Short mmCIF file of C-alpha atoms in Angstrom, two decimals:
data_model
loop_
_atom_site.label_atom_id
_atom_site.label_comp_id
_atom_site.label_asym_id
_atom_site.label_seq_id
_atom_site.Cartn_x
_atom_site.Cartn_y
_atom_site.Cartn_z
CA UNK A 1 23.43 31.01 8.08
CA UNK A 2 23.78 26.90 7.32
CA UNK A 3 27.18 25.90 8.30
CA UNK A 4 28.94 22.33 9.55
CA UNK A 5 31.08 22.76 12.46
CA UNK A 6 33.28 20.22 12.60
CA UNK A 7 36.04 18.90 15.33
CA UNK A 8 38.57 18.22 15.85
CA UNK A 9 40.83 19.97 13.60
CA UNK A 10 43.73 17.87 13.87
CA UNK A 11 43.82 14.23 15.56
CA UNK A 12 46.86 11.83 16.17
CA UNK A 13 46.56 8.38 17.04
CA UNK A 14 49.22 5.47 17.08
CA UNK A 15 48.82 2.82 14.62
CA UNK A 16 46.10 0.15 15.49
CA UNK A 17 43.62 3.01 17.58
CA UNK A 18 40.71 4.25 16.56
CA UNK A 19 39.78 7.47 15.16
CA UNK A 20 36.60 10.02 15.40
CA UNK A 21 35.50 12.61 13.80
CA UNK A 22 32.53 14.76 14.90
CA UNK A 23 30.21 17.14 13.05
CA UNK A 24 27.11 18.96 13.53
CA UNK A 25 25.07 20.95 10.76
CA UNK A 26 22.54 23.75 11.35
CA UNK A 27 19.44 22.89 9.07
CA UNK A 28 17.64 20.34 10.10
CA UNK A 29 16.36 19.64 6.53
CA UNK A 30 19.37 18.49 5.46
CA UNK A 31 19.37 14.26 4.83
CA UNK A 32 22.30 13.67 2.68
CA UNK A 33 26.18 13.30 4.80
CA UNK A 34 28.82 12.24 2.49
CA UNK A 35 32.67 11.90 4.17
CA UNK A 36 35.61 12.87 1.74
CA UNK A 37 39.59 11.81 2.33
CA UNK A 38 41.65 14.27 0.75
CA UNK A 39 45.49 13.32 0.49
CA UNK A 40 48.17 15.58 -0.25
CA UNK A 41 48.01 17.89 -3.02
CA UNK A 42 45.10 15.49 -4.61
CA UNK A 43 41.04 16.25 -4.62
CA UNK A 44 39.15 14.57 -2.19
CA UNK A 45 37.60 11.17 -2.37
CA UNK A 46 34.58 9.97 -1.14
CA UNK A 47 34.86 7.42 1.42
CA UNK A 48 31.15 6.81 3.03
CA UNK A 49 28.43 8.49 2.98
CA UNK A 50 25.06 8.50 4.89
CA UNK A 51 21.25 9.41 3.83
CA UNK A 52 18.62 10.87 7.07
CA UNK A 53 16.53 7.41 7.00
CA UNK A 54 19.40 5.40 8.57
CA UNK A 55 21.36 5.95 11.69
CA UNK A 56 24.78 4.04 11.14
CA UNK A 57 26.53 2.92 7.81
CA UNK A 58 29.78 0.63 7.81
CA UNK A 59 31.92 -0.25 5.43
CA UNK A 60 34.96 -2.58 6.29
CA UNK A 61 37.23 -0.46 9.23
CA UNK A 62 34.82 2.68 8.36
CA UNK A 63 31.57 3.72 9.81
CA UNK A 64 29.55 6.33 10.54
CA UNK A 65 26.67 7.99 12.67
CA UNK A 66 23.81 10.57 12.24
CA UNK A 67 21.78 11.49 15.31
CA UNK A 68 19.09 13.73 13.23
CA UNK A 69 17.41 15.10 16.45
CA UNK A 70 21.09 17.03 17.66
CA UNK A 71 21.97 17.70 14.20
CA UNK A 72 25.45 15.89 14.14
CA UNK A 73 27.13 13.17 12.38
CA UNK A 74 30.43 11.64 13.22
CA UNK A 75 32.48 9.56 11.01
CA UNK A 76 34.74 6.44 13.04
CA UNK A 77 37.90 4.48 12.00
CA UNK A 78 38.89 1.09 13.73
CA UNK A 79 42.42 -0.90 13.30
CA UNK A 80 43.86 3.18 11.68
CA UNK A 81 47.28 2.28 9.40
CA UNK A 82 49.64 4.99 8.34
CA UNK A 83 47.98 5.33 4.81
CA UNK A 84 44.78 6.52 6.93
CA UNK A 85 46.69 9.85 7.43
CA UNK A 86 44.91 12.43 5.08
CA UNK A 87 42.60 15.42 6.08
CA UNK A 88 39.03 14.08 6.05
CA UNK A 89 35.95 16.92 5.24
CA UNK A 90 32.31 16.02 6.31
CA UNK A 91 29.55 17.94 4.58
CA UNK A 92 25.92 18.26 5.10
CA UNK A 93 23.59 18.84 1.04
CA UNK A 94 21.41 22.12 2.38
CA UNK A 95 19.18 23.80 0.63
CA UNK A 96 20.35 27.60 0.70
CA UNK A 97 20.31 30.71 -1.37
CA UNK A 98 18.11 29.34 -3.52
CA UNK A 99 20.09 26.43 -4.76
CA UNK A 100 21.03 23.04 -3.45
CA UNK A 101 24.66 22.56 -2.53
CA UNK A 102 27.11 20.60 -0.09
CA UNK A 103 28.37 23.18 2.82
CA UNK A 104 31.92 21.58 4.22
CA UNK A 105 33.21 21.01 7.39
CA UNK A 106 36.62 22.85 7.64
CA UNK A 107 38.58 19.55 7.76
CA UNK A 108 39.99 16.88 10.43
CA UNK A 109 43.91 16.28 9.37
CA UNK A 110 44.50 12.79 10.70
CA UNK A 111 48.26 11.50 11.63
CA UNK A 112 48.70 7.94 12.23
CA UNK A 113 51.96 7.25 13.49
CA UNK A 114 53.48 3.38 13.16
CA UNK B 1 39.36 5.76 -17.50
CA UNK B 2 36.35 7.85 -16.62
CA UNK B 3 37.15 11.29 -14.55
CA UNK B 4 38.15 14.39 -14.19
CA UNK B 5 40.98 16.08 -15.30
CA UNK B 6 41.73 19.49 -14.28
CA UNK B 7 44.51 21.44 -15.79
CA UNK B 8 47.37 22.87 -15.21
CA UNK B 9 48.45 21.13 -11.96
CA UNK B 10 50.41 24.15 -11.48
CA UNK B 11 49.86 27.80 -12.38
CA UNK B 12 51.21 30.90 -11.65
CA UNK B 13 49.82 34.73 -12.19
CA UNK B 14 51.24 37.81 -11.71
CA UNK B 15 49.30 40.62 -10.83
CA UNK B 16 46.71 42.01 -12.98
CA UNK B 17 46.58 38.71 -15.10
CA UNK B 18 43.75 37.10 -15.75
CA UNK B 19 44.34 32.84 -15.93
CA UNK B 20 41.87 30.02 -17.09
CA UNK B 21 42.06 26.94 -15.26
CA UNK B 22 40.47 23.97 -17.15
CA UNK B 23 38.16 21.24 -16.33
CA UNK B 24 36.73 18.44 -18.02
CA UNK B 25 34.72 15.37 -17.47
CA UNK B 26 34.12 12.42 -19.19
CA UNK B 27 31.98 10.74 -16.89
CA UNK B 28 28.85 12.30 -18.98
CA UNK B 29 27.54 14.41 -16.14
CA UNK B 30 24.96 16.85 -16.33
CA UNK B 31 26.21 19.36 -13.17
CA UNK B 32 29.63 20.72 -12.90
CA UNK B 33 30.97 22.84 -9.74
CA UNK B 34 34.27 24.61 -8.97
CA UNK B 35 35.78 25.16 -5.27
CA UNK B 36 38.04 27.19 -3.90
CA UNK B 37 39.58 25.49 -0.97
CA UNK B 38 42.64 27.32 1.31
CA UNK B 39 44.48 26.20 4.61
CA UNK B 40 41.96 25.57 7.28
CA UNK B 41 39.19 25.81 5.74
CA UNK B 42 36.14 23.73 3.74
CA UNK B 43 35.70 23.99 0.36
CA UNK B 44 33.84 27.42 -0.94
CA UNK B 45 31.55 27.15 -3.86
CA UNK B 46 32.75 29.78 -6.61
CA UNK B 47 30.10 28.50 -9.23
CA UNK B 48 28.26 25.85 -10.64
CA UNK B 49 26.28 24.67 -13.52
CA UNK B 50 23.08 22.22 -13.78
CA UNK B 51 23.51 21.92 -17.73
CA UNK B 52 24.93 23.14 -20.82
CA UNK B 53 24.52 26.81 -21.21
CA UNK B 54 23.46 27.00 -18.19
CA UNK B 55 25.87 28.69 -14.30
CA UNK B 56 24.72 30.11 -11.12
CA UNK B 57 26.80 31.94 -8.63
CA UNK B 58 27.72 30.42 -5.40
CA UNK B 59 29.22 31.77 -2.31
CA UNK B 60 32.07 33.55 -3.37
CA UNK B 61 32.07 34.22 -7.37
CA UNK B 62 33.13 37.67 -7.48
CA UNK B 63 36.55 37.59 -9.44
CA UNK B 64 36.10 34.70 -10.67
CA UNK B 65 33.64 33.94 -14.34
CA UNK B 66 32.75 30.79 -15.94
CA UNK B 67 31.15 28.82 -19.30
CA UNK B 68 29.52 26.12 -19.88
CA UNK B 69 29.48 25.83 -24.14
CA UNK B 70 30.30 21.81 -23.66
CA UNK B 71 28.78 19.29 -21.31
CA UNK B 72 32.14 17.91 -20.68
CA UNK B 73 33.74 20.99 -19.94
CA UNK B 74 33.54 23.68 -17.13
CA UNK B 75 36.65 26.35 -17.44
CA UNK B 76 37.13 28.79 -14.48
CA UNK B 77 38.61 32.49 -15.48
CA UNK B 78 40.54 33.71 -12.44
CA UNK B 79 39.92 37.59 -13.26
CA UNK B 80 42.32 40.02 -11.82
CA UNK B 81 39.57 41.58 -10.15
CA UNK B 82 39.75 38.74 -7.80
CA UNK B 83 42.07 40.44 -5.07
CA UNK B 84 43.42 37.20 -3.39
CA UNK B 85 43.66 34.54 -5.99
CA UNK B 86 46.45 32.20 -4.53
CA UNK B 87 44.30 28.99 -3.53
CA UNK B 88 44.00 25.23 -4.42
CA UNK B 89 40.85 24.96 -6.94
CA UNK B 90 38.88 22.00 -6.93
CA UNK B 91 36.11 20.96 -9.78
CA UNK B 92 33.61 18.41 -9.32
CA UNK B 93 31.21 16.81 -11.53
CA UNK B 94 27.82 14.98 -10.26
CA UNK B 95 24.82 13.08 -12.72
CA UNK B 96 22.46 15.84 -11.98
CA UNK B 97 21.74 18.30 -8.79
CA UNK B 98 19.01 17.22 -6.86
CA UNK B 99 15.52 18.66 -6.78
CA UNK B 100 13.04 19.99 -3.98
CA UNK B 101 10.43 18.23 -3.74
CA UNK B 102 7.56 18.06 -1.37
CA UNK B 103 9.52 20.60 1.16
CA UNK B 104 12.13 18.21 1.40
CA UNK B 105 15.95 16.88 -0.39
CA UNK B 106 15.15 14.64 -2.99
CA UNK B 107 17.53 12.07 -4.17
CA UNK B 108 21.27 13.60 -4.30
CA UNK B 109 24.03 12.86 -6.76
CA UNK B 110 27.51 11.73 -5.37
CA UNK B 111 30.42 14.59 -6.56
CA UNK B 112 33.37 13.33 -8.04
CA UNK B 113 36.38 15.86 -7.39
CA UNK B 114 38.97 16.50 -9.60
CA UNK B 115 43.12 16.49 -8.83
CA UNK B 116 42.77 20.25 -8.35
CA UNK B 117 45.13 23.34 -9.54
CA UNK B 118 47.18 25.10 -7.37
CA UNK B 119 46.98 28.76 -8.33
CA UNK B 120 49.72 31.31 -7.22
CA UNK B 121 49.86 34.81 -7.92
CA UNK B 122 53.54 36.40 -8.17
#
């Protein structure tokens, strides 16, 4: 069935590194890729997203990549501070079961240490 | 402030209860979702709803029912036929759901999550 794999599940970086985050989605119709930061005990909030006709998006010390012929999409933060730490959720909008809806990755959490 | 509020923050259930968690939007939305999201895992699509009067099931409704009598509001029943309740449950609101057209995605609306209820069954 569609799913988004995504890796890795937890990731640790001292302050000032850079971070990725990889994903890779199973229906090759899909052309939407929004990125969500979800702190601690709050919803998540979206922090980039990407659309099929381009292949990179950046947006101050955020960017991110969709290679549409392997199916994945990987979300990258430069210069990381502390208040980066969060768990971060890709998703992939699929059309499936007869209804349009986001499928989510099963979440990156994200320590930055000072 | 536009958003969504979810309420309460907190809630507890014992067994055999069933609980209503609310949602509502003022961001004048047309679609309305709710997620059920626990440790390790994405967020699960319970149910969702294109427009007033209207809900379909997603991935994992059983236990759980819905209405959708306001545009600005979305409540979730937890029923106690839902044998593992205890989660964190997330609405979201979007302008509209976006159509098929031509064999391919059409134009897609951002979601806008709520703070979320924690739900915990004694």
């Amino acid at each position: 069935g569609e799913n988004v794999e995504q890796h890795p599940s937890t990731l640790s970086v001292q302050e000032g590194d850079s971070a990725v985050i990889k994903c890779t989605y199973s229906d090759s119709a899909s052309n939407y890729f929004p990125w969500y930061k979800q702190e601690l005990g709050k919803g998540p909030q979206l922090i980039i997203d990407i659309r099929s006709n381009v292949g990179e998006k950046k947006d101050q010390r955020i960017a991110v990549t969709l290679n549409k012929t392997a199916k994945h999409f990987s979300l990258h933060i430069t210069e990381t501070q502390p208040e980066d730490s969060a768990v971060y959720f890709c998703a992939a909008f699929m059309f499936s079961g007869g209804y349009n809806k986001l499928i989510f990755g099963a979440g990156t959490r994200l320590a930055v240490h000072p | 402030d536009g958003g969504i509020t979810q309420s309460p923050k907190y809630l507890f259930r014992k067994e055999g209860q069933n609980v209503t968690l609310s949602c509502e939007q003022n961001l004048n939305h047309d679609a309305m979702y709710w997620y059920r999201q626990d440790p390790g895992q994405g967020l699960r699509l319970i149910y969702y709803s294109q427009i007033v009067n209207d809900f379909q099931k997603g991935d994992i409704a059983e236990g759980y029912s819905v209405s959708r009598e306001k545009k600005e509001s979305f409540p979730l029943t937890v029923t106690s036929a839902q044998k593992n309740p205890t989660a964190f449950y997330l609405c979201a609101s979007s302008m509209g759901p976006a159509g098929l057209a031509g064999g391919y995605l059409s134009s897609y609306h951002e979601q806008f999550f709520g703070p979320g209820t924690r739900l915990t069954v004694l």
